[in-house]
């Protein structure tokens, strides 16, 4: 086929631009199937909205409770370190959460707030209507409590306890020692009431438990204290009676003799030490006097303040005497008087030393007498102690029993007093931080969240549906599709007449009346593809399709018209004896036609040729001939084409569909090139490939595909990079020109 590089036509190894599923191709696929995605998403969103509106509204109310530290400041002021237990960690918080969620807690709330009789809360009195009942406008029958027997009421109560617990949710608030109590119900007032009921009952239950424990402890301690008091009194009386009987009045558990001996031992030891010290000082002083001492170096004298004062005066007088001797001489009256004063001082010092020695002698005598007296008294006390030691063994045992009884009695008495004093002052280990208030908006259903979820699901399902549809879709849309999926070159496209901005009633009228239209330009592009200057020009072109109704006859007519406009002598031959689409297109309904010429090969061919335009002729099919007649019988069509080649520059053979009519292959074999018309987004690529394989092998390099009935508006959306998408720019360009 002239105008197409014959080395490239039909070569499936060439890159087609669409064989890999690139991101751009995925985006193109999604753009083509956007209405599938949008419609699926809208349907699911509407379904989600409908289901959401049909669901009953659930409200959630929450209260916050602090677990510890409610009165810690007061406890610190009064010094009661154990007034309030402290939380130890996550395990304690988890334990408190389990207590709130317990069935016993729910049972107490049901009883306290009489929820069995509350029709707002008790669903078993007013059973909720099912979705079907609501759609049908029917409501279930209510239950009259007065008709229930005690057993049925008890069963309803147990069911209500579990129903109450099912709407409860608890959790720790962050890392603090606080818990949130949340309750869900279709009535916001009831939800707030139940949440506050749980918070209040939880704090009050701790006070009740403490009061019960305190009362039980007081009763137990009262009896125990009375028992221990009697026992301690009896044991103490036994000790006193034994002491009186054995002469042991000591309240400390030891006899009087033992105490005396202890005192006497201490006093005797002290007296013995003092006597020895006095004798030693006296003997030392006597020894100093015997050795010729005047007594002024005796230790007691050295420590006497009187002697020290006299010696100080003597020293001053000696200094004065030396001064006088130096100034006046030995016979001066002042010197003589000073000497007399010195002699008087020496005599006073000696008298004082004598008194010190005498005092040492008296003190030594007194110490010896005192030691002797204490030694005698100590001996008498030891004798008395020997008699009392035998009685102390039994007394010690009685004393220990009495002390043990008294200790137990005092311990229980202190606990009894402490417990009695704390009665009535019990405090809960938790306090309510925030009470629940009726919520203004429902917790469920969350319309926005449901719609978002439905939208996401809808888009996802739409994407999946779009990809599935696209995977199942085998139609040809773009030039890349043609070349990648058929292995054949793309020659151009024929727009749908009504999809162009400027058009007339029929494609032929648009081509004639509007030579600058998109349709005309696209046909010129196809003509250029088969008639490129500088190459072997194709004289005979077979135009066919894989299946019927592909627009090949319109393509043949338009291509012939555009070729004639460009100055080529052109004839269009209708070779489809079944449909005769080309003959109908040009309105050839009477006279001789191709079948008549083929029946008598010697007939004048000019009788069948119609001139339908300048440089454009038509060889129509007026009748189908006899049943079973074919154009290829006896080489009729071959002879006619050979005769036409002598007279025309371009011969267009409008052939039947290749897959439907076997004769089409023989007729196409007469051509220099073959154009396979494929309807845009309708003809499967497998059909085009199969049809191309049926053509003679010699034509394999000269087969091209033209897409027909292309919707330009949709094509720009499906294939923004395809040449068809630029025809809008061409229309503006042509309008300006």
XYZ file of C-alpha atoms in Angstrom:
737
model
C 0.000 0.000 0.000
C 1.514 3.247 -1.063
C 1.816 5.916 1.579
C 2.758 3.455 4.307
C 6.253 2.190 4.958
C 5.873 -1.353 3.772
C 8.700 -2.520 6.002
C 6.624 -1.556 9.043
C 3.054 -2.513 8.075
C 1.825 -5.524 10.029
C 5.079 -5.933 12.013
C 3.922 -6.879 15.521
C 7.390 -6.451 16.994
C 7.236 -2.673 16.790
C 6.475 -0.849 20.053
C 2.845 0.158 20.119
C 2.934 2.543 23.040
C 0.314 0.658 25.073
C 1.673 -2.822 25.740
C 2.789 -2.009 29.311
C 0.206 -1.072 31.920
C 1.841 2.228 32.826
C 0.428 4.762 35.247
C -0.683 6.961 32.372
C -2.553 4.044 30.796
C -4.222 3.235 34.108
C -5.317 6.841 34.371
C -6.664 6.659 30.832
C -8.582 3.506 31.698
C -10.059 5.170 34.769
C -10.955 8.234 32.741
C -12.741 6.076 30.176
C -14.655 4.246 32.875
C -15.271 7.203 35.147
C -19.047 6.934 34.845
C -18.882 3.306 35.917
C -16.908 4.348 38.982
C -19.091 7.359 39.732
C -22.367 5.486 39.302
C -21.182 2.593 41.495
C -20.006 5.003 44.183
C -23.294 6.945 44.067
C -25.338 3.755 44.365
C -23.355 2.551 47.368
C -23.459 5.973 49.028
C -27.218 6.113 48.594
C -27.543 2.590 49.970
C -25.320 3.543 52.898
C -27.393 6.653 53.548
C -30.616 4.639 53.394
C -29.295 1.990 55.779
C -27.956 4.682 58.104
C -31.290 6.484 58.236
C -33.052 3.183 58.925
C -30.796 2.366 61.869
C -31.976 3.467 65.342
C -30.063 6.387 66.868
C -27.809 5.525 69.794
C -26.623 8.216 72.223
C -23.584 7.924 74.496
C -23.216 9.724 77.841
C -20.066 9.598 79.960
C -19.159 10.318 83.590
C -15.640 10.514 85.051
C -14.623 9.091 88.447
C -11.337 9.671 90.278
C -10.136 6.543 92.061
C -7.825 7.895 94.818
C -6.720 11.013 96.651
C -10.132 12.494 97.515
C -9.162 13.410 101.116
C -5.415 12.964 101.126
C -4.760 16.552 102.209
C -7.048 16.198 105.250
C -5.487 12.869 106.192
C -2.032 14.449 106.115
C -3.179 17.235 108.476
C -4.588 14.878 111.119
C -1.654 12.477 110.800
C -3.752 9.554 109.594
C -1.380 8.002 107.099
C -3.627 4.992 106.519
C -6.830 6.994 106.173
C -7.015 6.341 102.457
C -5.536 3.464 100.442
C -3.424 4.413 97.471
C -3.493 2.883 93.997
C -0.476 0.740 93.159
C -0.620 0.556 89.385
C -2.478 -0.645 86.312
C -3.641 -3.829 88.013
C -5.554 -1.834 90.650
C -7.221 0.285 87.963
C -8.155 -2.865 86.038
C -9.660 -4.314 89.224
C -11.814 -1.242 89.744
C -12.949 -1.390 86.110
C -14.005 -5.007 86.586
C -15.978 -4.039 89.662
C -17.870 -1.369 87.725
C -18.611 -3.872 84.948
C -19.716 -6.641 87.311
C -23.188 -8.146 87.172
C -23.628 -7.406 90.866
C -23.189 -3.681 90.220
C -25.746 -3.861 87.387
C -28.129 -5.802 89.623
C -27.940 -3.147 92.355
C -28.660 -0.378 89.841
C -31.643 -2.250 88.417
C -33.053 -2.658 91.920
C -32.241 0.821 93.211
C -33.582 2.720 90.207
C -36.486 0.284 89.558
C -35.510 -0.144 85.933
C -37.809 -3.122 85.541
C -40.771 -0.729 85.733
C -39.164 1.948 83.548
C -40.637 1.657 80.064
C -38.083 4.108 78.695
C -35.304 1.677 79.555
C -36.816 -1.810 79.770
C -36.902 -3.122 76.183
C -38.845 -6.209 77.268
C -41.862 -4.045 78.105
C -41.774 -2.285 74.736
C -39.964 -4.629 72.311
C -38.191 -2.611 69.577
C -39.655 -2.892 66.122
C -37.627 -4.709 63.511
C -36.605 -3.061 60.258
C -39.302 -4.977 58.396
C -41.925 -3.929 60.953
C -40.905 -0.287 60.617
C -41.149 -0.509 56.857
C -44.597 -2.087 57.155
C -45.681 0.425 59.786
C -46.403 -2.246 62.417
C -45.359 -2.079 66.085
C -44.899 -5.064 68.441
C -47.217 -5.759 71.373
C -46.303 -4.279 74.784
C -46.041 -6.244 78.066
C -48.167 -5.457 81.137
C -46.160 -5.884 84.354
C -49.304 -6.501 86.357
C -49.911 -9.729 84.508
C -46.422 -11.094 85.206
C -45.998 -13.686 87.949
C -43.004 -13.349 90.341
C -40.987 -16.004 88.506
C -41.451 -14.259 85.158
C -40.610 -10.920 86.722
C -37.449 -12.410 88.240
C -36.429 -13.790 84.836
C -37.096 -10.413 83.232
C -34.988 -8.771 85.915
C -32.033 -11.074 85.232
C -32.352 -10.451 81.500
C -32.521 -6.720 82.160
C -29.351 -6.910 84.282
C -27.451 -8.366 81.338
C -29.092 -5.893 78.960
C -27.987 -3.041 81.245
C -24.439 -4.370 81.299
C -24.365 -4.710 77.485
C -24.662 -0.927 77.024
C -21.846 -0.144 79.482
C -18.287 0.711 78.515
C -15.473 1.708 80.864
C -11.898 2.751 80.337
C -8.957 4.418 81.942
C -8.531 8.121 81.214
C -5.029 8.325 79.767
C -2.441 7.323 82.361
C -4.268 8.964 85.272
C -6.019 7.161 88.129
C -9.404 8.113 86.726
C -11.933 6.037 84.840
C -14.593 7.010 82.321
C -18.018 5.375 82.602
C -19.865 5.460 79.279
C -23.360 4.262 78.549
C -25.150 3.852 75.201
C -28.920 4.083 74.771
C -31.395 5.286 72.183
C -32.751 7.859 74.699
C -30.170 10.579 75.593
C -31.835 11.247 78.965
C -31.705 7.571 79.892
C -28.079 7.293 78.744
C -27.065 10.173 81.037
C -29.148 8.796 83.925
C -27.571 5.327 83.727
C -24.022 6.705 83.421
C -24.565 8.872 86.516
C -26.228 5.937 88.301
C -23.130 3.813 87.738
C -20.813 6.588 88.938
C -22.926 7.274 92.042
C -23.469 3.619 92.905
C -19.769 2.882 92.489
C -18.746 5.583 94.986
C -21.587 4.852 97.434
C -20.995 1.124 97.338
C -17.530 1.694 98.757
C -19.025 3.585 101.720
C -21.599 0.832 102.275
C -18.951 -1.854 102.196
C -16.801 0.075 104.653
C -19.752 0.623 107.030
C -20.635 -3.039 106.947
C -17.021 -4.006 107.564
C -16.788 -1.468 110.424
C -19.951 -2.775 112.129
C -18.738 -6.342 111.856
C -15.329 -5.389 113.223
C -16.860 -3.476 116.185
C -19.034 -6.448 117.143
C -16.089 -8.819 117.000
C -13.696 -6.501 118.876
C -16.262 -5.766 121.609
C -16.561 -9.416 122.562
C -12.828 -9.972 122.301
C -11.993 -6.953 124.499
C -14.348 -8.127 127.265
C -12.822 -11.594 127.207
C -9.253 -10.302 127.351
C -10.091 -7.820 130.115
C -11.326 -10.601 132.393
C -8.255 -12.704 131.640
C -5.828 -9.825 132.271
C -7.555 -8.977 135.605
C -7.307 -12.590 136.800
C -3.623 -12.857 135.820
C -2.761 -9.568 137.539
C -4.547 -10.667 140.795
C -2.557 -13.912 140.805
C 0.717 -11.958 140.569
C -0.200 -9.636 143.444
C -1.335 -12.457 145.705
C 1.906 -14.343 145.141
C 4.003 -11.238 145.892
C 2.169 -10.648 149.175
C 2.537 -14.278 150.172
C 6.282 -14.317 149.487
C 7.197 -10.772 150.563
C 7.875 -9.528 147.036
C 6.168 -6.122 146.821
C 8.333 -4.864 143.941
C 6.230 -3.640 141.118
C 9.071 -4.148 138.697
C 9.152 -7.874 139.190
C 12.350 -7.978 141.457
C 12.466 -8.343 145.280
C 13.296 -5.432 147.649
C 16.432 -7.233 148.809
C 17.685 -7.499 145.280
C 17.180 -3.794 144.822
C 18.981 -3.055 148.128
C 21.910 -5.269 147.177
C 22.220 -3.481 143.900
C 22.223 -0.120 145.647
C 24.590 -1.298 148.403
C 26.976 -2.782 145.890
C 27.149 0.518 144.088
C 27.582 2.522 147.330
C 30.203 0.076 148.731
C 32.204 0.226 145.544
C 32.076 4.018 145.630
C 33.041 4.117 149.346
C 35.877 1.671 148.797
C 37.271 3.790 146.011
C 36.925 6.987 148.019
C 38.576 5.416 151.112
C 41.462 4.124 149.054
C 41.905 7.554 147.475
C 41.835 9.324 150.841
C 44.363 6.900 152.370
C 46.613 7.295 149.325
C 46.547 11.086 149.543
C 47.250 11.004 153.318
C 50.132 8.568 152.959
C 51.634 10.650 150.163
C 51.447 13.823 152.241
C 53.097 12.103 155.282
C 55.836 10.728 153.106
C 56.576 14.229 151.758
C 56.713 15.660 155.286
C 59.094 12.887 156.454
C 61.401 13.624 153.574
C 61.929 17.185 154.944
C 59.334 19.028 152.911
C 57.753 22.093 154.448
C 54.398 20.932 153.061
C 54.104 23.468 150.328
C 54.505 20.793 147.649
C 51.737 18.538 149.021
C 49.097 17.918 146.298
C 46.144 19.153 148.377
C 48.089 22.279 149.319
C 48.877 22.966 145.725
C 45.186 22.889 144.941
C 44.121 25.127 147.880
C 42.908 28.591 146.728
C 43.937 30.141 150.077
C 47.495 28.928 149.754
C 47.559 30.049 146.148
C 46.422 33.555 147.170
C 49.013 33.769 150.005
C 51.770 32.641 147.673
C 50.729 35.315 145.197
C 50.974 37.968 147.916
C 54.355 36.586 149.019
C 55.662 36.847 145.471
C 54.649 40.500 145.231
C 56.237 41.181 148.644
C 59.516 39.527 147.593
C 59.654 41.832 144.596
C 58.992 44.836 146.793
C 61.649 43.713 149.299
C 64.275 43.425 146.580
C 63.417 46.905 145.355
C 63.699 48.389 148.823
C 67.009 46.673 149.421
C 68.385 48.187 146.294
C 67.180 51.669 147.079
C 67.646 52.087 150.870
C 69.972 49.508 152.303
C 69.603 46.791 154.883
C 68.627 48.970 157.846
C 65.941 51.053 156.317
C 62.629 50.952 158.197
C 60.593 50.132 155.098
C 62.878 47.217 154.376
C 62.572 45.931 157.913
C 58.774 46.240 157.793
C 58.679 44.344 154.515
C 60.741 41.532 155.989
C 58.317 41.289 158.895
C 55.350 41.021 156.469
C 57.156 38.264 154.562
C 57.683 36.284 157.777
C 53.962 36.645 158.626
C 52.963 35.368 155.173
C 55.241 32.332 155.450
C 53.724 31.494 158.838
C 50.170 31.753 157.427
C 51.081 29.476 154.493
C 52.497 26.890 156.910
C 49.406 27.027 159.103
C 47.232 26.470 156.088
C 49.361 23.476 154.961
C 49.006 21.980 158.455
C 45.226 22.340 158.231
C 45.256 20.559 154.846
C 47.192 17.618 156.286
C 44.812 17.429 159.277
C 41.814 17.466 156.921
C 43.282 14.557 154.944
C 43.604 12.507 158.119
C 39.977 13.180 159.120
C 38.636 12.429 155.659
C 40.544 9.126 155.520
C 39.060 8.059 158.846
C 35.489 8.894 157.764
C 35.871 7.005 154.465
C 37.080 3.892 156.299
C 34.151 3.957 158.748
C 31.591 4.446 155.922
C 33.082 1.517 153.979
C 32.816 -0.734 156.975
C 29.166 0.194 157.529
C 28.196 -0.408 153.902
C 29.983 -3.769 153.875
C 27.945 -4.927 156.856
C 24.644 -3.812 155.377
C 25.497 -5.508 152.031
C 26.122 -8.822 153.731
C 22.713 -8.679 155.451
C 20.951 -7.871 152.137
C 22.615 -10.788 150.401
C 21.274 -13.119 153.018
C 17.736 -11.834 152.420
C 18.236 -12.203 148.631
C 19.005 -15.889 148.948
C 15.604 -16.442 150.537
C 13.740 -14.402 147.887
C 15.386 -15.995 144.829
C 13.469 -19.227 145.346
C 10.164 -17.356 145.164
C 11.193 -15.260 142.108
C 11.065 -18.215 139.707
C 7.326 -18.715 140.073
C 6.743 -14.944 140.268
C 8.502 -14.423 136.931
C 6.201 -16.907 135.207
C 3.099 -15.277 136.679
C 4.375 -11.854 135.735
C 4.916 -12.852 132.078
C 1.421 -14.290 131.862
C -0.040 -11.131 133.309
C 1.965 -8.934 130.932
C 0.923 -10.994 127.899
C -2.742 -10.819 128.897
C -2.464 -7.096 129.522
C -0.705 -6.508 126.177
C -3.364 -8.379 124.219
C -6.096 -6.582 126.094
C -4.580 -3.149 125.415
C -3.983 -3.987 121.737
C -7.568 -5.086 121.141
C -8.863 -2.203 123.235
C -6.920 0.291 121.076
C -8.261 -1.292 117.894
C -11.764 -1.279 119.305
C -11.536 2.408 120.200
C -10.053 3.282 116.798
C -12.731 1.326 114.938
C -15.514 2.777 117.075
C -14.175 6.292 116.527
C -14.049 5.784 112.736
C -17.632 4.506 112.601
C -19.742 7.015 110.695
C -16.732 8.727 109.120
C -16.236 6.262 106.257
C -15.130 7.889 103.028
C -15.189 6.380 99.521
C -11.890 5.713 97.805
C -13.288 7.434 94.699
C -15.178 10.589 93.932
C -17.099 11.799 90.910
C -15.196 14.334 88.829
C -17.760 14.855 86.060
C -21.413 13.896 85.888
C -22.888 12.862 82.557
C -25.238 15.192 80.719
C -27.693 14.186 77.968
C -25.805 14.196 74.637
C -27.083 16.427 71.867
C -25.939 14.276 68.975
C -26.165 10.512 68.482
C -23.080 8.375 68.830
C -24.412 5.891 66.311
C -25.105 5.766 63.460
C -22.378 8.159 62.406
C -23.814 9.476 59.164
C -20.621 11.164 57.991
C -18.470 8.135 58.824
C -20.938 5.739 57.209
C -21.152 7.872 54.097
C -17.382 8.108 53.930
C -17.115 4.343 54.339
C -19.822 3.775 51.725
C -18.065 6.243 49.420
C -14.711 4.495 49.861
C -16.352 1.111 49.274
C -18.242 2.508 46.288
C -15.115 3.981 44.726
C -13.191 0.778 45.409
C -15.954 -1.361 43.942
C -16.262 1.068 41.032
C -12.525 0.857 40.403
C -12.702 -2.917 40.541
C -15.700 -2.935 38.207
C -13.966 -0.498 35.865
C -10.839 -2.641 35.750
C -12.898 -5.817 35.223
C -14.932 -4.197 32.444
C -11.765 -2.808 30.914
C -10.098 -6.216 31.078
C -13.119 -7.770 29.386
C -13.332 -4.942 26.829
C -11.645 -5.908 23.573
C -12.748 -2.977 21.429
C -10.262 -0.634 19.778
C -10.161 2.957 20.979
C -6.861 4.579 20.094
C -4.054 4.263 17.600
C -1.986 2.664 20.352
C -4.721 0.062 20.888
C -4.792 -0.760 17.181
C -1.056 -1.210 16.842
C -0.494 -2.954 20.171
C -3.410 -5.377 20.096
C -3.682 -6.181 16.392
C -0.112 -5.771 15.191
C -1.388 -3.739 12.228
C -0.560 -0.113 11.405
C -3.078 2.589 12.197
C -4.082 4.609 9.124
C -6.556 7.079 10.626
C -10.099 7.485 11.822
C -13.523 8.495 10.497
C -15.397 10.720 12.978
C -19.038 10.169 13.795
C -20.762 12.867 11.758
C -22.798 14.219 14.695
C -19.849 14.335 17.121
C -18.051 17.149 15.260
C -18.904 20.722 16.117
C -19.580 21.633 12.461
C -21.427 19.069 10.314
C -24.355 18.505 7.965
C -27.024 15.822 7.878
C -24.863 13.115 6.288
C -21.110 12.540 6.135
C -21.121 13.009 2.358
C -22.893 16.351 2.653
C -20.445 17.454 5.383
C -17.484 16.490 3.185
C -18.827 18.403 0.171
C -20.250 21.469 1.934
C -17.553 21.849 4.564
C -14.147 21.045 3.031
C -12.383 22.355 6.149
C -14.364 20.207 8.555
C -12.854 17.646 10.873
C -14.362 14.877 8.771
C -12.714 16.192 5.624
C -9.362 16.590 7.325
C -9.478 13.077 8.752
C -10.258 11.641 5.302
C -7.365 13.575 3.799
C -5.184 12.071 6.521
C -6.265 8.540 5.538
C -5.713 9.326 1.858
C -2.240 10.634 2.675
C -1.476 7.408 4.519
C -2.065 5.360 1.372
C -0.759 7.837 -1.211
C 2.468 9.338 0.183
C 4.559 10.971 -2.567
C 7.895 9.367 -3.262
C 6.743 5.829 -2.693
C 5.114 3.194 -4.871
C 1.618 4.497 -5.281
C -1.174 2.012 -4.568
C -3.695 1.980 -7.446
C -6.130 -0.618 -6.121
C -7.247 -0.424 -2.463
C -9.566 -3.000 -0.963
C -11.716 -1.660 1.881
C -13.222 -4.383 4.089
C -14.011 -5.223 7.691
C -14.003 -8.222 9.977
C -17.747 -8.237 10.693
C -20.763 -6.419 9.200
C -21.967 -2.908 10.103
C -18.475 -1.467 10.589
C -18.959 1.593 8.301
C -16.699 0.343 5.478
C -19.104 1.474 2.741
C -19.212 5.035 4.130
C -15.422 4.933 4.425
C -15.170 3.834 0.766
C -17.486 6.604 -0.390
C -15.754 9.333 1.629
C -12.277 8.173 0.642
C -13.324 8.176 -3.026
C -14.774 11.676 -2.710
C -11.665 13.078 -1.042
C -9.428 11.416 -3.649
C -11.471 12.977 -6.438
C -11.289 16.403 -4.745
C -7.525 16.057 -4.738
C -7.510 15.596 -8.542
C -7.165 11.827 -8.889
C -9.382 9.921 -11.286
C -11.133 7.676 -8.852
C -13.724 4.918 -9.068
C -15.435 3.216 -6.196
C -16.523 -0.375 -6.860
C -19.278 -1.937 -4.767
C -18.194 -5.562 -4.293
C -20.656 -6.490 -1.517
C -23.471 -8.317 -3.295
C -25.336 -8.952 -0.043
C -25.598 -5.471 1.475
C -24.798 -3.221 -1.537
C -24.136 -0.441 0.990
C -22.020 1.674 -1.349
C -24.674 1.590 -4.088
C -27.323 2.679 -1.612
C -24.996 5.440 -0.320
C -24.845 7.023 -3.790
C -28.459 6.216 -4.708
C -27.733 3.826 -7.617
C -30.933 1.784 -7.829
C -31.544 1.026 -11.566
C -29.761 0.193 -14.806
C -26.872 -2.181 -15.278
C -24.429 -2.892 -12.559
C -21.406 -4.954 -11.635
C -23.283 -8.262 -11.652
C -24.541 -7.606 -15.195
C -21.036 -6.787 -16.457
C -19.646 -9.864 -14.727
C -22.280 -12.116 -16.329
C -21.308 -10.983 -19.848
C -17.645 -10.150 -19.715
C -17.803 -8.767 -23.263
C -20.401 -6.119 -22.329
C -19.443 -2.461 -22.373
C -18.371 -1.529 -18.860
C -19.293 2.094 -19.420
C -22.967 1.135 -19.267
C -22.576 0.252 -15.533
C -20.301 3.113 -14.446
C -22.015 6.162 -12.917
C -20.377 9.520 -12.504
C -21.192 10.731 -8.999
C -18.835 13.706 -8.878
C -15.955 15.488 -10.484
C -13.254 12.862 -11.128
C -15.329 10.347 -9.155
C -17.164 7.360 -10.662
C -19.143 4.511 -9.122
C -19.521 0.908 -10.269
C -22.581 -0.185 -8.313
C -24.382 -3.465 -7.746
C -27.958 -3.078 -8.913
C -29.044 -6.719 -8.562
C -27.685 -9.771 -6.823
C -27.956 -11.930 -9.893
C -28.983 -15.499 -9.668
C -28.868 -17.474 -6.420
C -25.300 -18.557 -5.785
C -23.643 -16.129 -8.215
C -20.339 -14.639 -7.085
C -18.158 -11.861 -8.485
C -15.160 -14.181 -8.622
C -16.901 -16.738 -10.833
C -14.962 -17.299 -14.091
C -12.554 -14.494 -13.137
C -15.160 -11.795 -13.673
C -14.007 -9.341 -11.005
C -10.362 -9.904 -11.901
C -11.106 -8.944 -15.501
C -13.105 -5.883 -14.505
C -10.358 -4.619 -12.128
C -7.756 -5.097 -14.855
C -9.814 -2.998 -17.280
C -10.398 -0.303 -14.595
C -6.689 -0.011 -13.867
C -6.174 1.261 -17.391
C -8.550 4.169 -16.871
C -8.304 5.313 -13.205
C -5.614 6.531 -10.850
C -7.274 5.020 -7.772
C -9.666 2.077 -7.588
C -11.474 1.498 -4.273
C -13.024 -1.963 -3.814
C -15.772 -1.992 -1.176
C -15.495 -5.673 -0.145
C -17.781 -7.787 2.051
C -16.700 -8.594 5.653
C -13.774 -11.008 5.691
C -15.123 -13.256 8.444
C -18.602 -13.470 6.928
C -17.937 -13.872 3.193
C -15.155 -16.073 1.843
C -15.223 -14.262 -1.525
C -13.894 -11.114 0.175
C -10.461 -12.696 0.506
C -10.232 -13.347 -3.232
C -11.391 -9.838 -4.098
C -8.916 -8.302 -1.591
C -6.170 -10.325 -3.268
C -6.555 -8.126 -6.356
C -5.600 -4.982 -4.398
C -2.259 -3.351 -3.768
C -3.267 -2.697 -0.185
C -6.096 -3.435 2.204
C -7.892 -1.136 4.629
C -9.697 -2.979 7.433
C -12.478 -0.826 8.888
C -13.053 -1.364 12.637
C -15.879 0.351 14.443
C -14.604 2.490 17.300
C -14.947 0.754 20.713
C -17.178 -1.947 19.204
C -15.112 -4.285 17.037
C -13.067 -6.796 19.107
C -9.366 -6.800 18.404
C -9.443 -10.595 18.013
C -11.867 -10.204 15.110
C -9.537 -7.754 13.368
C -6.512 -9.996 13.885
C -8.413 -13.048 12.643
C -9.614 -11.168 9.568
C -6.097 -9.970 8.776
C -4.789 -13.551 8.971
C -7.345 -14.618 6.331
C -5.882 -12.242 3.724
C -3.367 -13.572 1.200
C 0.146 -13.753 2.562
C 1.463 -11.385 -0.088
C -0.737 -8.617 1.343
C 0.455 -9.005 4.949
C 2.813 -5.986 4.786
C 0.125 -3.841 3.104
C -2.777 -4.066 5.546
C -3.842 -1.130 7.739
C -6.713 -0.346 10.100
C -9.077 2.643 10.088
C -11.330 3.318 13.079
C -14.835 4.330 11.999
C -17.670 6.210 13.696
C -15.345 7.780 16.283
C -17.090 9.985 18.852
C -14.738 12.958 19.030
C -16.097 14.191 22.376
C -15.576 10.869 24.096
C -12.317 10.167 22.320
C -10.726 13.256 23.864
C -11.641 11.856 27.262
C -10.670 8.253 26.574
C -7.397 9.081 24.809
C -6.184 12.620 25.570
C -2.880 11.978 23.795
C -4.427 10.498 20.640
C -4.527 12.581 17.467
C -8.330 12.703 17.600
C -8.175 14.764 20.785
C -6.482 17.593 18.830
C -9.303 18.025 16.326
C -10.954 20.550 18.644
C -7.858 22.721 18.235
C -8.065 22.135 14.492
C -11.674 23.367 14.392
C -10.649 26.613 16.081
C -7.672 26.898 13.774
C -9.838 26.371 10.686
C -12.472 28.816 11.946
C -9.859 31.544 12.450
C -8.378 30.840 9.011
